[in-house]
Amino acid sequence: MQSALAAMLAAGYRPSTTEPGHHQTMIQTLPLTLGVSNEVWVVLDALRRQRNANDYTGQPITSQAVAECLAQARALERVLIDHLRTRHAHFLVPA
């Protein structure tokens, strides 16, 4: 979620966190904000729905889903950092 939020903010948008569905909106805008494929956001949205199911119904999340979520988050973070370096370097703190 944090990578998707950072991508939206860098693109000049701010999701309304007081409205329901802002997590879904942040994920679904990734093709516009980071240029990821539709397949990427579909997977991320499916993982978001699994997490919501756990929050609301208590259904356990499988270890495979957790591993996939971590892998997707790491991959999205790399895309975000590359995007920021090439298009919004002023947002990055020098190392």
Short mmCIF file of N, CA and C in Angstrom, two decimals:
data_model
loop_
_atom_site.label_atom_id
_atom_site.label_comp_id
_atom_site.label_asym_id
_atom_site.label_seq_id
_atom_site.Cartn_x
_atom_site.Cartn_y
_atom_site.Cartn_z
N MET A 1 0.81 -1.18 0.00
CA MET A 1 0.00 0.00 0.00
C MET A 1 0.86 1.25 0.00
N GLN A 2 1.96 1.22 0.73
CA GLN A 2 2.79 2.41 0.82
C GLN A 2 3.42 2.77 -0.52
N SER A 3 3.82 1.77 -1.29
CA SER A 3 4.38 2.04 -2.61
C SER A 3 3.32 2.62 -3.54
N ALA A 4 2.13 2.08 -3.49
CA ALA A 4 1.04 2.60 -4.32
C ALA A 4 0.68 4.02 -3.91
N LEU A 5 0.69 4.29 -2.62
CA LEU A 5 0.41 5.64 -2.13
C LEU A 5 1.50 6.61 -2.59
N ALA A 6 2.75 6.21 -2.45
CA ALA A 6 3.86 7.07 -2.87
C ALA A 6 3.78 7.37 -4.37
N ALA A 7 3.40 6.38 -5.15
CA ALA A 7 3.26 6.57 -6.59
C ALA A 7 2.16 7.58 -6.90
N MET A 8 1.05 7.48 -6.20
CA MET A 8 -0.05 8.43 -6.42
C MET A 8 0.37 9.84 -6.03
N LEU A 9 1.02 9.97 -4.89
CA LEU A 9 1.44 11.29 -4.43
C LEU A 9 2.46 11.91 -5.38
N ALA A 10 3.40 11.09 -5.87
CA ALA A 10 4.40 11.59 -6.81
C ALA A 10 3.75 12.05 -8.12
N ALA A 11 2.65 11.41 -8.49
CA ALA A 11 1.93 11.78 -9.71
C ALA A 11 1.03 12.98 -9.50
N GLY A 12 0.97 13.47 -8.27
CA GLY A 12 0.18 14.66 -7.99
C GLY A 12 -1.24 14.39 -7.52
N TYR A 13 -1.51 13.15 -7.13
CA TYR A 13 -2.83 12.79 -6.66
C TYR A 13 -2.79 12.43 -5.18
N ARG A 14 -3.92 12.60 -4.53
CA ARG A 14 -4.03 12.23 -3.12
C ARG A 14 -5.34 11.48 -2.94
N PRO A 15 -5.25 10.21 -2.55
CA PRO A 15 -6.49 9.45 -2.36
C PRO A 15 -7.24 9.95 -1.13
N SER A 16 -8.53 9.87 -1.20
CA SER A 16 -9.36 10.25 -0.06
C SER A 16 -9.41 9.08 0.91
N THR A 17 -8.63 9.17 1.97
CA THR A 17 -8.56 8.07 2.93
C THR A 17 -9.80 8.00 3.82
N THR A 18 -10.67 8.99 3.72
CA THR A 18 -11.91 8.94 4.51
C THR A 18 -13.02 8.22 3.76
N GLU A 19 -12.80 7.94 2.49
CA GLU A 19 -13.80 7.24 1.68
C GLU A 19 -13.45 5.76 1.59
N PRO A 20 -14.45 4.89 1.64
CA PRO A 20 -14.17 3.46 1.46
C PRO A 20 -13.62 3.20 0.06
N GLY A 21 -12.75 2.22 -0.03
CA GLY A 21 -12.22 1.82 -1.33
C GLY A 21 -10.94 2.50 -1.74
N HIS A 22 -10.33 3.29 -0.85
CA HIS A 22 -9.12 4.00 -1.26
C HIS A 22 -7.94 3.05 -1.49
N HIS A 23 -7.88 1.94 -0.80
CA HIS A 23 -6.81 0.98 -1.07
C HIS A 23 -6.98 0.39 -2.47
N GLN A 24 -8.19 0.04 -2.81
CA GLN A 24 -8.47 -0.50 -4.14
C GLN A 24 -8.12 0.54 -5.21
N THR A 25 -8.47 1.78 -4.97
CA THR A 25 -8.16 2.85 -5.92
C THR A 25 -6.65 2.99 -6.11
N MET A 26 -5.90 2.97 -5.03
CA MET A 26 -4.45 3.11 -5.13
C MET A 26 -3.85 1.98 -5.96
N ILE A 27 -4.34 0.77 -5.76
CA ILE A 27 -3.82 -0.37 -6.51
C ILE A 27 -4.22 -0.27 -7.98
N GLN A 28 -5.46 0.08 -8.24
CA GLN A 28 -5.93 0.12 -9.61
C GLN A 28 -5.33 1.26 -10.44
N THR A 29 -4.76 2.25 -9.79
CA THR A 29 -4.11 3.34 -10.54
C THR A 29 -2.65 3.06 -10.85
N LEU A 30 -2.12 1.94 -10.39
CA LEU A 30 -0.70 1.64 -10.63
C LEU A 30 -0.30 1.64 -12.10
N PRO A 31 -1.14 1.18 -13.04
CA PRO A 31 -0.74 1.29 -14.44
C PRO A 31 -0.53 2.75 -14.88
N LEU A 32 -1.27 3.66 -14.29
CA LEU A 32 -1.13 5.08 -14.63
C LEU A 32 0.02 5.75 -13.87
N THR A 33 0.18 5.41 -12.60
CA THR A 33 1.19 6.09 -11.79
C THR A 33 2.58 5.49 -11.92
N LEU A 34 2.68 4.17 -12.13
CA LEU A 34 3.99 3.53 -12.25
C LEU A 34 4.19 2.80 -13.57
N GLY A 35 3.14 2.70 -14.36
CA GLY A 35 3.26 2.01 -15.64
C GLY A 35 3.35 0.50 -15.55
N VAL A 36 2.87 -0.06 -14.43
CA VAL A 36 2.88 -1.52 -14.31
C VAL A 36 1.78 -2.11 -15.18
N SER A 37 1.91 -3.38 -15.50
CA SER A 37 0.91 -4.04 -16.34
C SER A 37 -0.37 -4.28 -15.55
N ASN A 38 -1.44 -4.50 -16.28
CA ASN A 38 -2.72 -4.81 -15.64
C ASN A 38 -2.62 -6.08 -14.81
N GLU A 39 -1.81 -7.03 -15.27
CA GLU A 39 -1.65 -8.29 -14.53
C GLU A 39 -1.10 -8.04 -13.13
N VAL A 40 -0.21 -7.07 -13.00
CA VAL A 40 0.38 -6.77 -11.69
C VAL A 40 -0.69 -6.25 -10.74
N TRP A 41 -1.48 -5.28 -11.17
CA TRP A 41 -2.46 -4.75 -10.23
C TRP A 41 -3.56 -5.75 -9.92
N VAL A 42 -3.86 -6.63 -10.86
CA VAL A 42 -4.87 -7.66 -10.61
C VAL A 42 -4.40 -8.59 -9.49
N VAL A 43 -3.13 -8.99 -9.54
CA VAL A 43 -2.57 -9.84 -8.47
C VAL A 43 -2.57 -9.10 -7.14
N LEU A 44 -2.12 -7.85 -7.15
CA LEU A 44 -2.09 -7.07 -5.91
C LEU A 44 -3.50 -6.88 -5.35
N ASP A 45 -4.48 -6.66 -6.21
CA ASP A 45 -5.84 -6.48 -5.73
C ASP A 45 -6.40 -7.78 -5.15
N ALA A 46 -6.04 -8.90 -5.75
CA ALA A 46 -6.48 -10.19 -5.22
C ALA A 46 -5.88 -10.42 -3.83
N LEU A 47 -4.63 -10.05 -3.65
CA LEU A 47 -4.00 -10.18 -2.33
C LEU A 47 -4.65 -9.25 -1.32
N ARG A 48 -5.02 -8.05 -1.76
CA ARG A 48 -5.72 -7.10 -0.89
C ARG A 48 -7.07 -7.68 -0.44
N ARG A 49 -7.78 -8.30 -1.37
CA ARG A 49 -9.08 -8.90 -1.03
C ARG A 49 -8.91 -10.04 -0.03
N GLN A 50 -7.84 -10.84 -0.18
CA GLN A 50 -7.59 -11.92 0.79
C GLN A 50 -7.35 -11.35 2.18
N ARG A 51 -6.58 -10.27 2.23
CA ARG A 51 -6.31 -9.65 3.52
C ARG A 51 -7.60 -9.12 4.14
N ASN A 52 -8.45 -8.49 3.31
CA ASN A 52 -9.73 -8.00 3.82
C ASN A 52 -10.60 -9.13 4.33
N ALA A 53 -10.61 -10.25 3.62
CA ALA A 53 -11.39 -11.41 4.07
C ALA A 53 -10.92 -11.85 5.44
N ASN A 54 -9.62 -11.83 5.66
CA ASN A 54 -9.08 -12.20 6.96
C ASN A 54 -9.52 -11.20 8.02
N ASP A 55 -9.47 -9.92 7.70
CA ASP A 55 -9.86 -8.89 8.67
C ASP A 55 -11.32 -9.01 9.07
N TYR A 56 -12.19 -9.33 8.12
CA TYR A 56 -13.62 -9.30 8.38
C TYR A 56 -14.20 -10.64 8.79
N THR A 57 -13.62 -11.73 8.31
CA THR A 57 -14.20 -13.04 8.61
C THR A 57 -13.29 -13.92 9.44
N GLY A 58 -12.03 -13.55 9.55
CA GLY A 58 -11.10 -14.36 10.30
C GLY A 58 -10.55 -15.54 9.53
N GLN A 59 -10.85 -15.60 8.22
CA GLN A 59 -10.30 -16.69 7.41
C GLN A 59 -8.78 -16.59 7.42
N PRO A 60 -8.11 -17.71 7.67
CA PRO A 60 -6.65 -17.66 7.71
C PRO A 60 -6.06 -17.39 6.32
N ILE A 61 -4.93 -16.72 6.32
CA ILE A 61 -4.19 -16.45 5.08
C ILE A 61 -3.10 -17.51 4.98
N THR A 62 -2.99 -18.12 3.83
CA THR A 62 -2.01 -19.19 3.67
C THR A 62 -0.59 -18.63 3.64
N SER A 63 0.36 -19.47 3.98
CA SER A 63 1.75 -19.04 3.93
C SER A 63 2.18 -18.73 2.50
N GLN A 64 1.58 -19.42 1.53
CA GLN A 64 1.88 -19.13 0.12
C GLN A 64 1.41 -17.72 -0.25
N ALA A 65 0.24 -17.32 0.23
CA ALA A 65 -0.28 -15.98 -0.05
C ALA A 65 0.60 -14.92 0.60
N VAL A 66 1.06 -15.19 1.80
CA VAL A 66 1.96 -14.25 2.48
C VAL A 66 3.26 -14.12 1.70
N ALA A 67 3.82 -15.23 1.26
CA ALA A 67 5.06 -15.20 0.48
C ALA A 67 4.86 -14.44 -0.82
N GLU A 68 3.74 -14.67 -1.48
CA GLU A 68 3.44 -13.96 -2.73
C GLU A 68 3.27 -12.46 -2.48
N CYS A 69 2.63 -12.12 -1.40
CA CYS A 69 2.44 -10.71 -1.05
C CYS A 69 3.79 -10.03 -0.83
N LEU A 70 4.67 -10.68 -0.11
CA LEU A 70 6.00 -10.11 0.13
C LEU A 70 6.79 -9.97 -1.16
N ALA A 71 6.73 -10.96 -2.02
CA ALA A 71 7.44 -10.90 -3.30
C ALA A 71 6.89 -9.77 -4.17
N GLN A 72 5.57 -9.64 -4.21
CA GLN A 72 4.96 -8.58 -5.00
C GLN A 72 5.30 -7.20 -4.44
N ALA A 73 5.31 -7.08 -3.12
CA ALA A 73 5.64 -5.79 -2.48
C ALA A 73 7.08 -5.40 -2.78
N ARG A 74 7.98 -6.34 -2.71
CA ARG A 74 9.39 -6.05 -3.01
C ARG A 74 9.57 -5.63 -4.47
N ALA A 75 8.89 -6.33 -5.36
CA ALA A 75 8.98 -6.01 -6.79
C ALA A 75 8.41 -4.62 -7.06
N LEU A 76 7.27 -4.31 -6.44
CA LEU A 76 6.66 -3.00 -6.64
C LEU A 76 7.54 -1.89 -6.06
N GLU A 77 8.18 -2.16 -4.94
CA GLU A 77 9.09 -1.18 -4.35
C GLU A 77 10.24 -0.87 -5.30
N ARG A 78 10.79 -1.89 -5.96
CA ARG A 78 11.88 -1.66 -6.93
C ARG A 78 11.39 -0.81 -8.10
N VAL A 79 10.18 -1.10 -8.59
CA VAL A 79 9.61 -0.31 -9.68
C VAL A 79 9.42 1.14 -9.24
N LEU A 80 8.91 1.33 -8.03
CA LEU A 80 8.70 2.67 -7.50
C LEU A 80 10.01 3.44 -7.39
N ILE A 81 11.03 2.82 -6.84
CA ILE A 81 12.31 3.51 -6.67
C ILE A 81 12.90 3.87 -8.03
N ASP A 82 12.85 2.97 -8.99
CA ASP A 82 13.33 3.28 -10.34
C ASP A 82 12.54 4.43 -10.94
N HIS A 83 11.23 4.40 -10.76
CA HIS A 83 10.36 5.46 -11.28
C HIS A 83 10.72 6.81 -10.65
N LEU A 84 10.89 6.81 -9.34
CA LEU A 84 11.24 8.05 -8.66
C LEU A 84 12.61 8.56 -9.10
N ARG A 85 13.56 7.67 -9.25
CA ARG A 85 14.90 8.09 -9.69
C ARG A 85 14.87 8.75 -11.07
N THR A 86 14.07 8.21 -11.97
CA THR A 86 14.06 8.72 -13.34
C THR A 86 13.11 9.90 -13.54
N ARG A 87 12.04 9.98 -12.77
CA ARG A 87 11.05 11.03 -13.03
C ARG A 87 10.86 12.03 -11.89
N HIS A 88 11.21 11.63 -10.69
CA HIS A 88 10.96 12.49 -9.54
C HIS A 88 12.14 12.44 -8.54
N ALA A 89 13.33 12.60 -9.03
CA ALA A 89 14.53 12.47 -8.18
C ALA A 89 14.50 13.45 -7.00
N HIS A 90 13.81 14.56 -7.17
CA HIS A 90 13.74 15.55 -6.10
C HIS A 90 13.01 15.02 -4.85
N PHE A 91 12.26 13.92 -5.00
CA PHE A 91 11.57 13.33 -3.85
C PHE A 91 12.48 12.39 -3.05
N LEU A 92 13.62 12.03 -3.60
CA LEU A 92 14.50 11.07 -2.94
C LEU A 92 15.54 11.79 -2.09
N VAL A 93 15.84 11.20 -0.96
CA VAL A 93 16.87 11.72 -0.08
C VAL A 93 18.19 11.09 -0.51
N PRO A 94 19.24 11.90 -0.72
CA PRO A 94 20.53 11.31 -1.12
C PRO A 94 21.03 10.34 -0.06
N ALA A 95 21.62 9.26 -0.51
CA ALA A 95 22.12 8.23 0.41
C ALA A 95 23.43 8.64 1.04
#
